[in-house]
Coordinates of C-alpha atoms in Angstrom, one line a residue:
Chain I
M1 CA -0.1 0.1 -0.1
R2 CA 2.8 2.6 1.3
L3 CA 4.6 1.6 -1.9
T4 CA 2.3 2.2 -4.2
K5 CA 1.4 5.3 -2.9
I6 CA 5.0 6.3 -3.4
T7 CA 5.2 5.3 -7.0
T8 CA 2.3 7.5 -7.7
V9 CA 3.6 10.3 -6.2
A10 CA 7.1 9.8 -8.2
A11 CA 5.1 9.4 -11.4
V12 CA 3.3 12.6 -11.1
L13 CA 6.4 14.1 -10.1
T14 CA 8.0 13.2 -13.1
A15 CA 4.8 14.1 -15.5
G16 CA 5.1 17.5 -13.5
A17 CA 9.0 17.6 -14.8
A18 CA 7.8 16.8 -18.4
V19 CA 5.7 19.6 -18.6
A20 CA 7.8 22.0 -16.9
E21 CA 10.4 21.0 -19.7
I22 CA 8.2 22.0 -22.9
V23 CA 10.4 24.7 -24.8
A24 CA 8.2 27.4 -25.5
P25 CA 8.6 28.4 -29.7
G26 CA 10.4 31.6 -28.3
D27 CA 12.9 29.5 -26.4
V28 CA 13.8 27.1 -28.7
V29 CA 17.9 26.9 -29.6
F30 CA 19.0 26.6 -33.1
D31 CA 22.7 25.5 -34.3
E32 CA 23.9 27.6 -37.1
Y33 CA 22.1 25.3 -39.6
G34 CA 18.7 25.7 -38.0
A35 CA 18.9 22.1 -36.1
I36 CA 17.4 22.0 -32.8
E37 CA 19.6 19.9 -30.6
K38 CA 17.1 19.6 -27.7
S39 CA 14.2 17.9 -27.3
L40 CA 11.0 20.1 -27.0
T41 CA 9.3 18.1 -24.2
G42 CA 12.1 15.5 -23.1
V43 CA 9.5 13.0 -24.2
A44 CA 10.4 10.1 -26.6
G45 CA 8.6 10.7 -29.8
D46 CA 6.0 8.1 -30.8
P47 CA 6.4 7.4 -34.4
A48 CA 3.2 5.6 -34.7
N49 CA 1.2 9.0 -33.6
G50 CA 3.8 10.8 -35.9
E51 CA 2.5 8.6 -39.1
K52 CA -1.1 9.6 -38.3
I53 CA -0.1 13.5 -38.1
M54 CA 1.6 12.9 -41.4
V55 CA -1.5 12.2 -43.0
T56 CA -4.3 14.1 -41.2
K57 CA -5.2 17.4 -43.1
S58 CA -6.0 19.3 -39.7
K59 CA -2.8 18.4 -38.4
G60 CA 0.5 18.3 -40.4
N61 CA -1.2 17.8 -43.7
C62 CA 2.4 16.8 -44.9
I63 CA 1.4 14.8 -48.0
A64 CA -0.1 17.9 -49.1
C65 CA 3.1 18.9 -50.2
H66 CA 5.2 15.9 -49.8
E67 CA 5.5 12.1 -51.6
V68 CA 6.0 9.5 -49.1
T69 CA 6.1 5.7 -50.5
A70 CA 5.5 4.3 -47.2
L71 CA 2.2 6.2 -47.0
D72 CA 0.8 5.7 -50.4
Y73 CA -2.4 4.3 -48.4
A74 CA -3.2 7.7 -48.2
P75 CA -4.8 10.0 -50.9
F76 CA -3.2 13.0 -52.8
H77 CA 0.5 13.5 -52.1
G78 CA 1.7 16.7 -53.2
E79 CA 4.9 17.7 -55.6
V80 CA 5.4 21.1 -54.1
G81 CA 8.5 19.6 -51.5
P82 CA 11.0 17.0 -52.2
I83 CA 9.9 13.2 -51.7
L84 CA 10.7 11.8 -48.0
D85 CA 11.6 8.6 -48.8
G86 CA 14.8 8.1 -47.3
V87 CA 14.7 11.2 -45.0
G88 CA 15.7 9.5 -41.9
S89 CA 19.2 8.6 -43.2
R90 CA 20.0 11.9 -44.8
W91 CA 19.0 14.2 -41.5
N92 CA 19.7 13.5 -37.8
E93 CA 17.1 14.1 -35.1
A94 CA 18.3 17.8 -34.2
E95 CA 18.1 18.8 -38.3
L96 CA 14.9 17.1 -38.4
R97 CA 13.2 18.9 -35.5
G98 CA 15.1 21.7 -36.8
I99 CA 13.0 21.2 -40.1
I100 CA 9.7 20.6 -38.8
A101 CA 9.7 23.4 -36.1
F102 CA 11.3 26.0 -38.1
A103 CA 11.8 25.1 -41.9
K104 CA 12.8 28.7 -42.6
M105 CA 15.9 28.4 -40.6
T106 CA 17.5 25.5 -42.7
Y107 CA 16.0 26.6 -45.8
E108 CA 15.7 30.4 -46.1
G109 CA 12.7 31.5 -47.7
S110 CA 11.2 27.9 -47.9
M111 CA 7.5 27.4 -48.9
M112 CA 7.0 24.7 -46.2
P113 CA 5.3 26.5 -42.5
N114 CA 7.3 26.6 -39.6
F115 CA 5.2 24.7 -37.6
Y116 CA 6.0 25.5 -34.4
Q117 CA 5.8 29.5 -34.9
V118 CA 3.3 31.6 -32.9
E119 CA 3.9 35.1 -33.8
G120 CA 5.6 37.7 -36.2
F121 CA 3.3 36.8 -39.3
I122 CA 1.7 39.2 -41.5
R123 CA -2.4 39.3 -41.1
P124 CA -2.3 36.2 -39.0
G125 CA -5.6 34.8 -38.9
D126 CA -7.8 32.6 -36.8
G127 CA -7.4 29.6 -38.1
F128 CA -8.8 28.9 -41.9
T129 CA -11.8 31.5 -40.8
G130 CA -10.5 34.2 -42.8
K131 CA -10.9 36.5 -39.4
A132 CA -8.5 38.1 -37.9
G133 CA -6.3 36.0 -35.2
T134 CA -4.8 37.1 -32.0
E135 CA -0.9 36.4 -31.6
P136 CA 0.7 34.5 -30.2
L137 CA -1.4 31.7 -32.2
P138 CA -1.2 28.2 -31.1
P139 CA 1.0 26.3 -32.8
L140 CA 0.4 24.2 -36.0
L141 CA 1.9 21.4 -34.0
A142 CA 2.4 21.1 -30.5
A143 CA 5.6 20.2 -29.1
Q144 CA 5.0 16.8 -28.8
E145 CA 3.2 16.4 -31.9
I146 CA 6.8 17.7 -33.5
E147 CA 8.6 15.2 -31.4
D148 CA 6.3 12.0 -32.5
V149 CA 6.8 13.3 -36.6
V150 CA 10.6 13.5 -36.3
A151 CA 10.4 9.8 -34.4
Y152 CA 8.4 8.8 -37.7
L153 CA 10.4 11.0 -40.4
L154 CA 13.5 8.5 -38.5
T155 CA 11.9 5.5 -39.6
L156 CA 12.2 6.6 -43.4
E157 CA 15.3 4.9 -43.8
D158 CA 17.4 4.3 -47.2
E159 CA 17.0 0.1 -48.1
Chain X
M1 CA -13.7 12.6 -80.7
K2 CA -13.0 8.8 -80.3
I3 CA -9.4 9.4 -80.0
K4 CA -9.5 12.2 -77.4
T5 CA -11.6 9.7 -75.0
L6 CA -8.8 6.8 -75.5
S7 CA -6.0 9.2 -74.6
A8 CA -8.1 10.2 -71.4
I9 CA -8.4 6.6 -70.5
A10 CA -4.8 6.1 -71.1
A11 CA -3.6 8.9 -69.1
M12 CA -5.7 7.6 -66.0
L13 CA -4.4 4.2 -66.4
V14 CA -0.6 5.8 -66.3
S15 CA -1.0 7.8 -63.6
T16 CA 0.1 6.5 -60.3
P17 CA -2.9 5.3 -57.8
F18 CA -2.7 8.2 -55.0
V19 CA -2.3 10.8 -57.4
A20 CA -5.7 12.4 -58.0
V21 CA -7.0 11.0 -61.4
A22 CA -9.7 13.1 -61.5
D23 CA -7.1 16.0 -62.1
E24 CA -5.0 15.0 -64.7
A25 CA -5.0 18.0 -67.1
D26 CA -4.7 18.0 -70.8
K27 CA -1.7 20.3 -71.5
D28 CA -2.1 20.4 -75.2
A29 CA -5.3 21.0 -75.5
N30 CA -6.9 24.1 -77.6
L31 CA -9.6 25.9 -76.6
V32 CA -12.1 26.6 -79.3
V33 CA -15.5 27.4 -78.4
N34 CA -18.5 26.2 -80.4
G35 CA -16.3 25.4 -83.1
E36 CA -15.5 28.7 -84.1
V37 CA -14.4 31.1 -81.3
E38 CA -10.4 30.6 -81.0
L39 CA -9.0 31.2 -77.5
V40 CA -5.5 32.0 -76.5
T41 CA -4.3 30.0 -73.5
R42 CA -0.7 30.1 -73.7
A43 CA 1.3 33.6 -74.4
P44 CA 4.6 35.1 -74.2
A45 CA 4.7 36.6 -70.5
P46 CA 4.1 40.2 -70.9
A47 CA 7.3 42.2 -70.3
H48 CA 6.9 43.3 -66.8
L49 CA 7.0 39.4 -65.7
E50 CA 10.5 39.2 -66.9
G51 CA 12.5 37.0 -64.6
A52 CA 9.2 35.5 -63.2
V53 CA 7.4 33.4 -65.9
D54 CA 8.4 32.9 -69.4
E55 CA 4.9 32.1 -70.5
V56 CA 1.6 32.7 -69.2
I57 CA -1.1 30.0 -69.2
S58 CA -4.9 29.9 -68.7
G59 CA -6.0 28.2 -65.7
W60 CA -8.0 26.2 -68.5
L61 CA -5.3 24.4 -69.3
F62 CA -4.9 22.9 -65.9
R63 CA -8.1 21.3 -65.7
T64 CA -9.5 17.9 -66.9
S65 CA -10.1 17.1 -70.3
E66 CA -14.1 16.7 -68.8
T67 CA -14.1 20.1 -67.4
Q68 CA -12.1 21.6 -70.3
S69 CA -14.6 20.5 -72.6
L70 CA -17.7 21.9 -71.1
Q71 CA -16.5 25.3 -71.5
M72 CA -16.0 24.2 -75.7
D73 CA -19.6 24.9 -76.4
D74 CA -22.3 27.2 -75.0
F75 CA -24.3 24.8 -74.7
D76 CA -22.6 22.6 -72.2
N77 CA -21.0 25.7 -70.3
P78 CA -23.4 25.8 -67.1
G79 CA -22.2 29.4 -66.7
M80 CA -24.5 30.8 -69.5
I81 CA -27.5 30.1 -67.7
F82 CA -26.1 33.1 -65.6
V83 CA -25.5 34.9 -68.7
D84 CA -29.1 34.8 -70.2
Q85 CA -30.4 36.1 -66.6
A86 CA -28.1 39.3 -66.8
M87 CA -29.2 39.6 -70.2
D88 CA -33.0 40.2 -68.8
D89 CA -31.4 42.1 -65.7
W90 CA -29.7 44.6 -68.6
G91 CA -33.2 45.5 -70.0
T92 CA -35.1 45.4 -66.7
A93 CA -35.5 49.3 -65.3
V94 CA -34.3 49.5 -61.5
G95 CA -34.3 52.0 -59.2
S96 CA -36.1 55.6 -58.5
E97 CA -35.0 56.8 -61.9
G98 CA -36.9 54.0 -63.6
K99 CA -33.8 52.9 -66.1
S100 CA -32.4 50.2 -67.3
C101 CA -28.8 49.8 -68.3
A102 CA -30.0 49.4 -71.7
D103 CA -31.6 52.9 -71.5
C104 CA -28.3 54.1 -71.4
H105 CA -26.1 51.6 -72.9
G106 CA -28.4 50.5 -75.9
A107 CA -27.3 46.8 -77.1
V108 CA -24.7 45.2 -74.4
E109 CA -22.9 43.7 -77.6
D110 CA -22.1 47.0 -79.1
S111 CA -21.4 49.2 -76.0
M112 CA -19.7 46.9 -73.8
E113 CA -17.4 45.1 -76.5
G114 CA -13.9 45.0 -75.2
V115 CA -14.5 46.5 -71.8
R116 CA -13.4 43.5 -69.8
A117 CA -10.0 43.3 -71.7
V118 CA -8.9 46.4 -70.6
Y119 CA -10.3 46.5 -66.7
P120 CA -9.2 47.3 -64.0
K121 CA -8.6 50.8 -65.0
W122 CA -7.8 54.0 -64.4
N123 CA -10.9 56.3 -64.0
E124 CA -10.4 60.0 -64.6
T125 CA -13.2 61.1 -62.6
A126 CA -13.0 59.3 -59.7
G127 CA -9.3 59.6 -59.6
E128 CA -8.7 55.8 -58.7
V129 CA -8.3 52.9 -60.5
R130 CA -11.9 50.8 -60.9
T131 CA -13.1 47.5 -61.5
V132 CA -16.0 46.7 -63.7
A133 CA -18.3 45.7 -60.7
Q134 CA -17.8 48.9 -59.4
M135 CA -18.1 50.8 -62.2
I136 CA -21.7 48.8 -62.3
N137 CA -22.6 49.8 -58.8
E138 CA -21.6 53.6 -60.2
C139 CA -24.4 53.2 -62.5
R140 CA -27.0 51.5 -60.3
T141 CA -26.3 54.1 -57.3
D142 CA -25.5 57.4 -59.1
R143 CA -27.7 57.1 -62.2
M144 CA -30.4 54.6 -61.5
G145 CA -31.3 55.4 -58.0
A146 CA -31.2 51.6 -57.0
D147 CA -29.1 49.8 -54.4
A148 CA -25.7 48.8 -55.1
L149 CA -25.3 45.1 -55.9
G150 CA -23.2 42.8 -53.3
Y151 CA -19.5 42.8 -54.5
T152 CA -19.8 39.3 -55.0
S153 CA -23.2 38.7 -55.2
A154 CA -24.9 36.6 -57.6
A155 CA -26.6 39.3 -59.3
M156 CA -23.1 41.3 -59.8
A157 CA -21.3 37.8 -60.8
R158 CA -23.8 37.1 -63.6
M159 CA -23.6 41.1 -64.8
E160 CA -19.7 40.5 -64.8
A161 CA -20.3 37.6 -66.8
L162 CA -22.3 39.2 -69.3
I163 CA -20.0 42.0 -69.7
S164 CA -16.9 39.8 -70.1
M165 CA -18.9 37.8 -72.9
Q166 CA -18.5 40.9 -74.9
S167 CA -14.6 40.6 -75.0
R168 CA -14.9 37.0 -75.5
G169 CA -11.9 36.2 -77.6
M170 CA -10.1 39.7 -77.3
P171 CA -6.5 39.8 -75.3
V172 CA -6.4 40.8 -72.0
N173 CA -4.8 44.4 -72.1
V174 CA -4.8 46.5 -68.8
A175 CA -2.4 49.1 -68.7
I176 CA 0.1 49.4 -65.8
D177 CA 1.9 52.5 -66.5
G178 CA 0.7 56.3 -66.2
P179 CA -1.8 57.0 -63.3
A180 CA -2.2 53.3 -62.9
Q181 CA 1.0 52.7 -61.8
E182 CA 1.0 53.4 -58.4
T183 CA -2.2 51.1 -57.7
W184 CA -0.4 48.5 -60.0
E185 CA 2.9 48.5 -57.7
W186 CA 0.4 48.1 -54.5
G187 CA -0.8 45.0 -56.3
K188 CA 2.3 43.4 -57.1
E189 CA 3.6 44.1 -53.5
L190 CA 0.4 42.2 -52.3
Y191 CA 1.1 39.4 -54.8
Y192 CA 4.8 38.8 -53.1
T193 CA 3.7 39.0 -49.4
R194 CA 3.6 36.1 -47.6
T195 CA 0.5 36.1 -45.6
G196 CA -0.8 34.4 -42.5
Q197 CA 0.2 31.5 -40.0
L198 CA 1.3 29.5 -43.2
Q199 CA 3.5 32.4 -44.8
M200 CA 2.7 32.0 -48.2
S201 CA 2.3 34.6 -51.2
C202 CA 0.2 34.2 -54.2
A203 CA 3.5 33.8 -55.8
N204 CA 4.7 30.7 -53.8
C205 CA 1.9 28.7 -55.3
H206 CA 0.8 30.1 -58.7
E207 CA 4.7 31.3 -59.7
D208 CA 7.1 29.0 -57.8
N209 CA 4.8 25.8 -58.1
Y210 CA 2.1 26.1 -61.0
G211 CA 2.1 22.6 -62.4
N212 CA 2.6 20.9 -59.4
N213 CA -0.3 19.1 -57.2
I214 CA -0.8 20.7 -53.8
R215 CA -2.8 17.6 -52.2
A216 CA -5.8 17.0 -54.7
D217 CA -5.3 20.2 -56.5
H218 CA -3.3 20.7 -59.5
L219 CA -1.8 24.3 -59.2
S220 CA -2.5 26.7 -62.1
Q221 CA -1.1 30.1 -62.8
G222 CA -3.9 31.7 -60.5
Q223 CA -4.8 33.9 -63.8
I224 CA -8.2 35.7 -64.1
N225 CA -8.7 35.9 -67.9
G226 CA -11.6 33.3 -67.7
F227 CA -13.1 35.2 -64.5
P228 CA -16.1 35.0 -63.5
V229 CA -15.5 31.2 -63.4
Y230 CA -18.5 28.8 -63.3
R231 CA -17.2 26.4 -60.4
L232 CA -18.6 22.9 -60.1
K233 CA -18.0 22.7 -56.9
N234 CA -20.6 25.0 -56.0
A235 CA -22.5 25.2 -59.1
K236 CA -22.0 28.9 -58.9
L237 CA -20.0 32.1 -60.6
T238 CA -17.0 32.8 -58.6
T239 CA -15.8 36.6 -58.6
P240 CA -11.9 37.6 -58.8
H241 CA -12.3 39.2 -55.4
G242 CA -13.8 36.0 -54.0
R243 CA -11.4 33.7 -55.1
F244 CA -8.5 35.9 -53.8
K245 CA -10.5 35.9 -50.4
G246 CA -10.7 32.0 -50.4
C247 CA -6.7 31.9 -51.2
V248 CA -5.7 34.2 -48.7
R249 CA -7.9 32.4 -46.0
D250 CA -6.3 29.3 -47.2
T251 CA -2.8 30.8 -45.8
R252 CA -4.5 31.2 -42.6
A253 CA -4.4 34.8 -42.7
E254 CA -7.2 37.8 -42.2
T255 CA -8.5 38.4 -45.7
Y256 CA -8.7 41.8 -47.4
G257 CA -12.6 42.5 -48.0
T258 CA -13.9 41.7 -51.7
G259 CA -14.5 45.3 -53.2
S260 CA -11.4 46.8 -51.2
D261 CA -8.6 49.0 -52.1
A262 CA -6.3 46.0 -51.6
F263 CA -8.1 43.9 -53.5
V264 CA -8.6 46.2 -56.4
A265 CA -5.1 46.5 -56.5
L266 CA -4.4 43.2 -56.4
E267 CA -7.0 42.7 -59.3
L268 CA -5.4 45.0 -61.5
Y269 CA -1.8 43.2 -60.8
V270 CA -3.2 39.8 -61.4
A271 CA -5.0 40.9 -64.4
S272 CA -1.8 42.1 -66.0
R273 CA 0.1 38.9 -65.8
G274 CA -2.5 37.5 -68.0
N275 CA -1.9 40.4 -70.5
G276 CA -1.8 38.5 -73.9
L277 CA -4.2 35.8 -72.8
S278 CA -7.7 36.1 -74.2
V279 CA -10.6 36.9 -72.2
E280 CA -12.8 33.6 -72.3
G281 CA -16.0 34.8 -71.1
V282 CA -17.5 32.6 -68.6
S283 CA -15.0 29.8 -68.0
V284 CA -15.9 26.4 -66.3
R285 CA -13.6 25.2 -62.9
N286 CA -13.6 22.4 -60.6

């Protein structure tokens, strides 16, 4: 009984610590190439959830612009960005985190949205309503969702 | 006819399974309406687009052969119903002055010929650039004693369609210099401004990526030579400002107002990117 209680307390403590560890969009630290070394949450990414985010229109909607052979069960892959096959072999975790969170730090002027940026926009909107939004906006993807997508991308290795 | 159907089927067969089959475009098609009106759907880019694109291309060429064919015969073009309705409006007296458009302008075929091709246009009296829609409303409020039509309303869109039809086949030729230049420059700035949380400009989609698919959509150059367009999606006519609004909204931005100074400037600029393409009257899009 006593033991269970202690473990519960410990669990609560770690959960609390994990929440406290979320790196806010404005506090993200980049290296000179735009990579982000430190996890945004301190919690390992879940590749299965990352895969879901990639194909979900209201989430990452990544396939709107990218083709991914492993995701060809999902309809309508776009051609705006490069094919992501083998991307986990081309980039390491920190680089991928940088590309997803703030693509424009790695690729100047990129068409790819910054999924973790919340302010500094021209005419920021309230989602897809066409009405004005108030900065800071919610990020396009939450910190853990970005970690999940990174974890999924790391599974896309060259044969 | 038979050959065309066969090649359409062949195109479907070779397309990869997850690419939108319905969006296979026939990029080499020629647009001839009713077997007689030949429209220019590709033209050398106007000089002001040097360094941006070499060729300007009508949105018609980016659509499927099925959608394309609807625009090749006025009996098949669902937008023509609205042109007929606007023809009735043209002859109907409205407002406190008891006048119709025809009372002042006579036959639409004569008085409105060539108008659409040169608008938006500098208006000396107003001291600003005006769109066809604004001119329609000016007649209604100042000369007919009638209410202004909603800027993107059905009644406005169909009157614009009727007026566009009187320039069908004529090259778009809007003036960008002289007194219109300042407005044009502003429109150009808006075209390249990356708006909203997605930080995208018109140019990101319609200059850098035309010909590419973005999800299920096959990106065109975003030309307005075919406007107003009949959209199969909602079975209605869409005006340029209605389209602009949708595109800006899709960048997760606060849109500009339809009929706003900003959209008038943008319309002039976008129209100028189509200088040399034919006015299509009423085009058909998905």
